Every structure is written in structure tokens, then in C-alpha cells.
Short mmCIF file of C-alpha atoms in Angstrom, two decimals:
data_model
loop_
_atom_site.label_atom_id
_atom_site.label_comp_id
_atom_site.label_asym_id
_atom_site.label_seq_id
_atom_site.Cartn_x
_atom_site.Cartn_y
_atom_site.Cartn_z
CA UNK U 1 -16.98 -6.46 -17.05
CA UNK U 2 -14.02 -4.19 -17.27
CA UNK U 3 -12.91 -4.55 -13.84
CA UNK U 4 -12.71 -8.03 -14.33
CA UNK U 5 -11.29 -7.83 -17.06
CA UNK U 6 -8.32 -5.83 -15.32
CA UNK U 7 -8.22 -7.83 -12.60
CA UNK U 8 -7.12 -10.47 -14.58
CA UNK U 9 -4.28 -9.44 -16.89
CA UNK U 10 -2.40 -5.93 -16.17
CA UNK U 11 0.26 -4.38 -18.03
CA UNK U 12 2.79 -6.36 -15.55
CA UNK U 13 1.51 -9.84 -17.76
CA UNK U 14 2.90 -8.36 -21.25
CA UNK U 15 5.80 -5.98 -19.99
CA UNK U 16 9.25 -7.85 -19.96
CA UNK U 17 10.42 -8.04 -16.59
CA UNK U 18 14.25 -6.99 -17.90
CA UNK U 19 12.98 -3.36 -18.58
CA UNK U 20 12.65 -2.87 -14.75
CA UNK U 21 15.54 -4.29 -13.53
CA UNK U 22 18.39 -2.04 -11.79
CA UNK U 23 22.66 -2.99 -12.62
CA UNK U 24 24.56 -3.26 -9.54
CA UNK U 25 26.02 0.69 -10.32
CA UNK U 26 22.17 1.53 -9.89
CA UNK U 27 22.20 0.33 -6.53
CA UNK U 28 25.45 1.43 -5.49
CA UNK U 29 24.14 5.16 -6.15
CA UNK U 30 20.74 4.39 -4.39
CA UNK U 31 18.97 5.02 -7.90
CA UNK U 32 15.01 4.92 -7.66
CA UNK U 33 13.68 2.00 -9.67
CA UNK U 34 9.96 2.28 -10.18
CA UNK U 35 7.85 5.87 -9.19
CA UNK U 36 3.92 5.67 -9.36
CA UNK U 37 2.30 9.04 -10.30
CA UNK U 38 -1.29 9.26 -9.17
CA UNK U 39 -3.32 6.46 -8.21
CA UNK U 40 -6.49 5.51 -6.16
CA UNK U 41 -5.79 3.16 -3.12
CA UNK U 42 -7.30 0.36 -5.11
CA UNK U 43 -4.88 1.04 -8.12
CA UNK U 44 -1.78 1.17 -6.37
CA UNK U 45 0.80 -0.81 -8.00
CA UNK U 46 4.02 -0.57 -6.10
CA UNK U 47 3.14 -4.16 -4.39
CA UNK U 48 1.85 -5.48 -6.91
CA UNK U 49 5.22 -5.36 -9.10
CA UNK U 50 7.03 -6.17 -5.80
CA UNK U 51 4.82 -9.49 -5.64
CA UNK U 52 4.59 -10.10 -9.73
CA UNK U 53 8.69 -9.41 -10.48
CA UNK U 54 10.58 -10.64 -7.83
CA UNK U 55 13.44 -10.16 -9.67
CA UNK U 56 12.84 -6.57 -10.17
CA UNK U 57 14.42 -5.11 -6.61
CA UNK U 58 15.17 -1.23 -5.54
CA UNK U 59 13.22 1.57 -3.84
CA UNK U 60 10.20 2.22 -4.94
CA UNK U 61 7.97 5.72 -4.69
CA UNK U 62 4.37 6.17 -4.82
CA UNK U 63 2.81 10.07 -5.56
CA UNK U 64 -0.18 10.95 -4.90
CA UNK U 65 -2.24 14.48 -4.55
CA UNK U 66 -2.08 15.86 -0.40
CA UNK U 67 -6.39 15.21 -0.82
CA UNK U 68 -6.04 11.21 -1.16
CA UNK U 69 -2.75 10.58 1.02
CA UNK U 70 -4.52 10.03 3.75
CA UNK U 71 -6.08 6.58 2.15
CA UNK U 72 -2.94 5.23 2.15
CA UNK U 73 -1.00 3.07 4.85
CA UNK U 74 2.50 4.63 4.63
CA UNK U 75 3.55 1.67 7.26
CA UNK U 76 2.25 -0.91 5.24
CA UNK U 77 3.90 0.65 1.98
CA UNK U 78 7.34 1.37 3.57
CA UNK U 79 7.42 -2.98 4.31
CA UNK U 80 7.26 -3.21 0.82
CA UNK U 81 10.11 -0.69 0.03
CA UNK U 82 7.23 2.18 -1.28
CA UNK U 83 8.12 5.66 -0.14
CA UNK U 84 4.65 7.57 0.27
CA UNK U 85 5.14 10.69 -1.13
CA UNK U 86 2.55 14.12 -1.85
CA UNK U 87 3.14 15.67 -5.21
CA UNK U 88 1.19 16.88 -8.14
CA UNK U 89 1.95 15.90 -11.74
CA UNK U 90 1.42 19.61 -12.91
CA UNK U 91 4.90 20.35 -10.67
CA UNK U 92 8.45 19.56 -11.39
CA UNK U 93 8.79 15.72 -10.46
CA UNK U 94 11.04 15.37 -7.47
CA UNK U 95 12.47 11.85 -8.00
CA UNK U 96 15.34 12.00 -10.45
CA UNK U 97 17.04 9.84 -12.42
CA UNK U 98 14.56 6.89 -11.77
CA UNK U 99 14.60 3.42 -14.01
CA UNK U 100 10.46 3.75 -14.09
CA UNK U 101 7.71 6.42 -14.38
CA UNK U 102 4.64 4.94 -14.40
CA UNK U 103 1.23 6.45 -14.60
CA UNK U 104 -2.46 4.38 -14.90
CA UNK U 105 -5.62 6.24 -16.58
CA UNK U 106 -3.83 9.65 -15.58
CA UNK U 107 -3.55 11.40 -18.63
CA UNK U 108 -7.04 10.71 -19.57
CA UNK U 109 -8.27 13.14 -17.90
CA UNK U 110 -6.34 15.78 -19.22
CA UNK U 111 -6.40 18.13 -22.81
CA UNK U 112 -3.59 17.57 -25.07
CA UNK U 113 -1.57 20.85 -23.48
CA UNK U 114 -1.68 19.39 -20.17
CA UNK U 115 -0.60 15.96 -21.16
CA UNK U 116 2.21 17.19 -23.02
CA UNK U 117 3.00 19.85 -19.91
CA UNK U 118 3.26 16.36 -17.53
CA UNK U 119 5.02 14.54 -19.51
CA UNK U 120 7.72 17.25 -19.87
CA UNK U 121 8.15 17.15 -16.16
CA UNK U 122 9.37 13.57 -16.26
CA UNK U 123 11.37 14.03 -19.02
CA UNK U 124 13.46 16.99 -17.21
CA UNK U 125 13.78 13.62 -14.42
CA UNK U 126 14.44 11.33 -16.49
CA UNK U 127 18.10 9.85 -17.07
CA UNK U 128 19.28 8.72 -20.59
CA UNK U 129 18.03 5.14 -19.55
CA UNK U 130 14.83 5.67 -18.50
CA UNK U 131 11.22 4.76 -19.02
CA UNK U 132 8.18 6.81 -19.10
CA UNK U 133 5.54 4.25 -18.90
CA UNK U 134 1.81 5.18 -19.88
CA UNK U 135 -1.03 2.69 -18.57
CA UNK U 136 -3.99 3.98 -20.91
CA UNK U 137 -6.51 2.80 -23.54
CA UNK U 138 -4.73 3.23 -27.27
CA UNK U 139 -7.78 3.27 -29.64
CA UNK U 140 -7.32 1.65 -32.71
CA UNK U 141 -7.20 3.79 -36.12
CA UNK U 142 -10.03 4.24 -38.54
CA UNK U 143 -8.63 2.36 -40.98
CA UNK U 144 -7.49 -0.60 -38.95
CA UNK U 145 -10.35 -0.91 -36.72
CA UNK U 146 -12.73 -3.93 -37.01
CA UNK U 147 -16.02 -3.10 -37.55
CA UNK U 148 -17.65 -4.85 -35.35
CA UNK U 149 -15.26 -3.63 -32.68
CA UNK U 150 -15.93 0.34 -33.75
CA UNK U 151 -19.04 1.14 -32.46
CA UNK U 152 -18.40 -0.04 -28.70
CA UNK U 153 -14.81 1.63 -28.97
CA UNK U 154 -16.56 5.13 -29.84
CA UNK U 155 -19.21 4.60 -27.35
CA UNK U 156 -16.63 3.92 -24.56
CA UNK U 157 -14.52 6.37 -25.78
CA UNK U 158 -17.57 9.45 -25.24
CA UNK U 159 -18.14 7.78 -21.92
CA UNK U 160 -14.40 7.05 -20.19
CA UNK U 161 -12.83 10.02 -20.91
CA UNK U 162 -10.57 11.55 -23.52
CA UNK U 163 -8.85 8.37 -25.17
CA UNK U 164 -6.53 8.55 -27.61
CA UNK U 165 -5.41 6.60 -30.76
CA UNK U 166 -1.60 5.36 -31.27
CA UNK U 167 -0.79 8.63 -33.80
CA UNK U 168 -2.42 10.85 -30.94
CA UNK U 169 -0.78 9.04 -28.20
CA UNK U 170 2.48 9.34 -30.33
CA UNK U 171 2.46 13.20 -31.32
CA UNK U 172 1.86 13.93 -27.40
CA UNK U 173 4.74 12.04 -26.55
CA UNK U 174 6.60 13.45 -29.07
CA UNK U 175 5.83 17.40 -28.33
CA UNK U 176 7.10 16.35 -24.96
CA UNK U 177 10.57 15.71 -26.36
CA UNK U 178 9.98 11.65 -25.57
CA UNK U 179 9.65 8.88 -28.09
CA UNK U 180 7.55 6.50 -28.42
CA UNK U 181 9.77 3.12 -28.01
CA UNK U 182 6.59 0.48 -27.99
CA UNK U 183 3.09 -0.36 -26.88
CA UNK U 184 2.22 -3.44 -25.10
CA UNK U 185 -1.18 -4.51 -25.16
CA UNK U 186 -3.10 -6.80 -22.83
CA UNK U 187 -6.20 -6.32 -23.62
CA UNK U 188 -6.99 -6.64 -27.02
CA UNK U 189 -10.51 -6.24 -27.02
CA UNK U 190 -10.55 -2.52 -25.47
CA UNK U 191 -7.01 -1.63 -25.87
CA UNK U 192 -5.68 -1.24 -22.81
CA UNK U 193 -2.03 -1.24 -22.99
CA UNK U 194 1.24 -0.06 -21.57
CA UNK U 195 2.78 2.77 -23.95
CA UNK U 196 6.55 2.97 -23.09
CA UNK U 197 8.36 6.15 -24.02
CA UNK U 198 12.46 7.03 -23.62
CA UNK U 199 14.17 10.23 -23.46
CA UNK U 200 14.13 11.18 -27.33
#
């Protein structure tokens, strides 16, 4: 039910299109517009945005670990403008400057120091204008939780991974010298949303 569930809205139905777009000095310098850090071949989303935005235009990079490159078609990628690229998010990220960092169900896997340690790395990248943009489950607050909606939330929680409420989602960002700008939701029901976070 939850891959369905993904397959029909995505973070690209709820985040404004005008957050991703490049100004003519961007292209002029060659600037990076959207970078994918870590992915599985079926979660790629360099093509995706390509097909969904249009409007949203620039060189785009996809990272993922040397053990999984192989999955990928770097031909098929480069039509698209997607630069295939091996790198590690525990290592200094190698695109600078870019309009977009986006990672999906990434930091999930990960204890609060190495979160914090990733994140860091792409705020040493970023430039004063761009986005860090987190594709993860925000779990809703004790005391703004439904309660009919609690006990699956929990369950899925002990289950997934380690998911995170907004506050914990928040002070991670915020040890990482980001800040938390907004969260998009689009899915309501298990909180699936697009955090986006700016050079603080």
C-alpha cells in the first residue's frame, strides 16, 4: 500500500516548481541545478523532475555508492542531462555551488551524529542560494498526533527505520549549521514529505 501510495503523489506534486529554477547568470557559469545523493535504480529521480518540471532546465548529477553504479545506464542518464557520478555521502560532496541537494529515505538509516556529519558536507557545497532538500517521513508530535493515527505511526516507525519528528528533524538540521525553511507534505496520512533546508 505504500508503494502505491508513492507512486502516486511524490514530493515533485507539492514542491513549487520556482524553487528549482536556474537565472540566466546560473547558466552562464554552468551552475549545477539539481544533485541526487543516493538512490536505488527504481528511486532515481533525475528524469523524473526532467519529465514533471519542464520548466526547470540545467545539468543535473546523480551519486551513488561504487557497489550500485553498475545498475545504472549512464547512456540513458546522460540523454536526459544526468551526470552518473560514484561518491559517498560520508565524503566531502564534490558538486559545488548547486541550486538542489536532494536526498530520498537516506538519512533514515543513519544515528543523529551521522545525519548531522552529511548534512555538513552539503552545507560546505552549498552557495548562499541553495537548497538542501530532505525526502523523509516527519512524524507528527505527541501532542498533535491523532489518535487514531498514533498507533500505526509508532508501529511503522519500529519497523522502517529511524524516523524522526519535525523538532528532531529540525535540531539535526540545525547542528548542521542549516535551517529549516519549510516542510511540504504529500502524504498526509504517513507523513512523507519534502523538508527543505538553506544555508543558515
Amino acid at each position: 500500500m505504500r508503494a502505491r501510495r508513492e507512486r502516486e503523489r511524490t514530493w515533485m506534486d507539492v514542491l513549487p516548481p520556482k524553487l528549482l529554477r536556474l537565472s540566466g547568470r546560473d547558466f552562464g557559469t554552468g551552475r549545477i541545478n539539481f544533485v541526487q545523493i543516493g538512490c536505488s535504480p527504481t528511486g532515481e529521480q533525475c528524469r523524473a523532475l526532467r519529465s514533471g518540471f519542464p520548466g526547470v532546465l540545467g545539468d543535473m548529477s546523480l551519486q551513488v555508492k561504487e557497489a550500485v553504479v553498475g545498475r545504472f545506464d549512464r547512456t540513458e542518464l546522460a540523454g536526459y542531462g544526468v551526470e552518473l557520478r560514484v561518491h559517498d555521502p560520508d565524503l566531502e560532496q564534490p558538486a559545488l555551488g548547486a541550486k538542489a541537494y536532494y536526498m530520498k529515505n537516506v538519512l533514515h538509516d543513519f544515528l543523529d551524529e551521522k545525519c548531522v556529519s552529511v548534512l555538513q558536507h552539503l552545507r560546505q557545497a552549498c552557495a548562499p542560494d541553495s537548497l538542501v532538500l530532505i525526502d523523509e517521513m516527519v512524524l507528527p508530535t505527541a501532542d498533535s498526533e491523532p489518535e487514531q493515527a498514533q498507533p500505526g505511526l509508532r508501529m511503522l516507525s519500529y519497523l522502517t527505520a529511524m524516523e524522526r519528528t519535525r523538532l528532531q528533524w529540525e535540531t539535526l538540521i540545525t547542528r548542521a549549521g542549516l535551517q529549516l525553511q519549510r516542510i511540504y507534505t504529500y502524504d498526509t496520512e504517513l507523513g512523507d514529505s519534502v523538508i527543505v533546508a538553506v544555508r543558515a
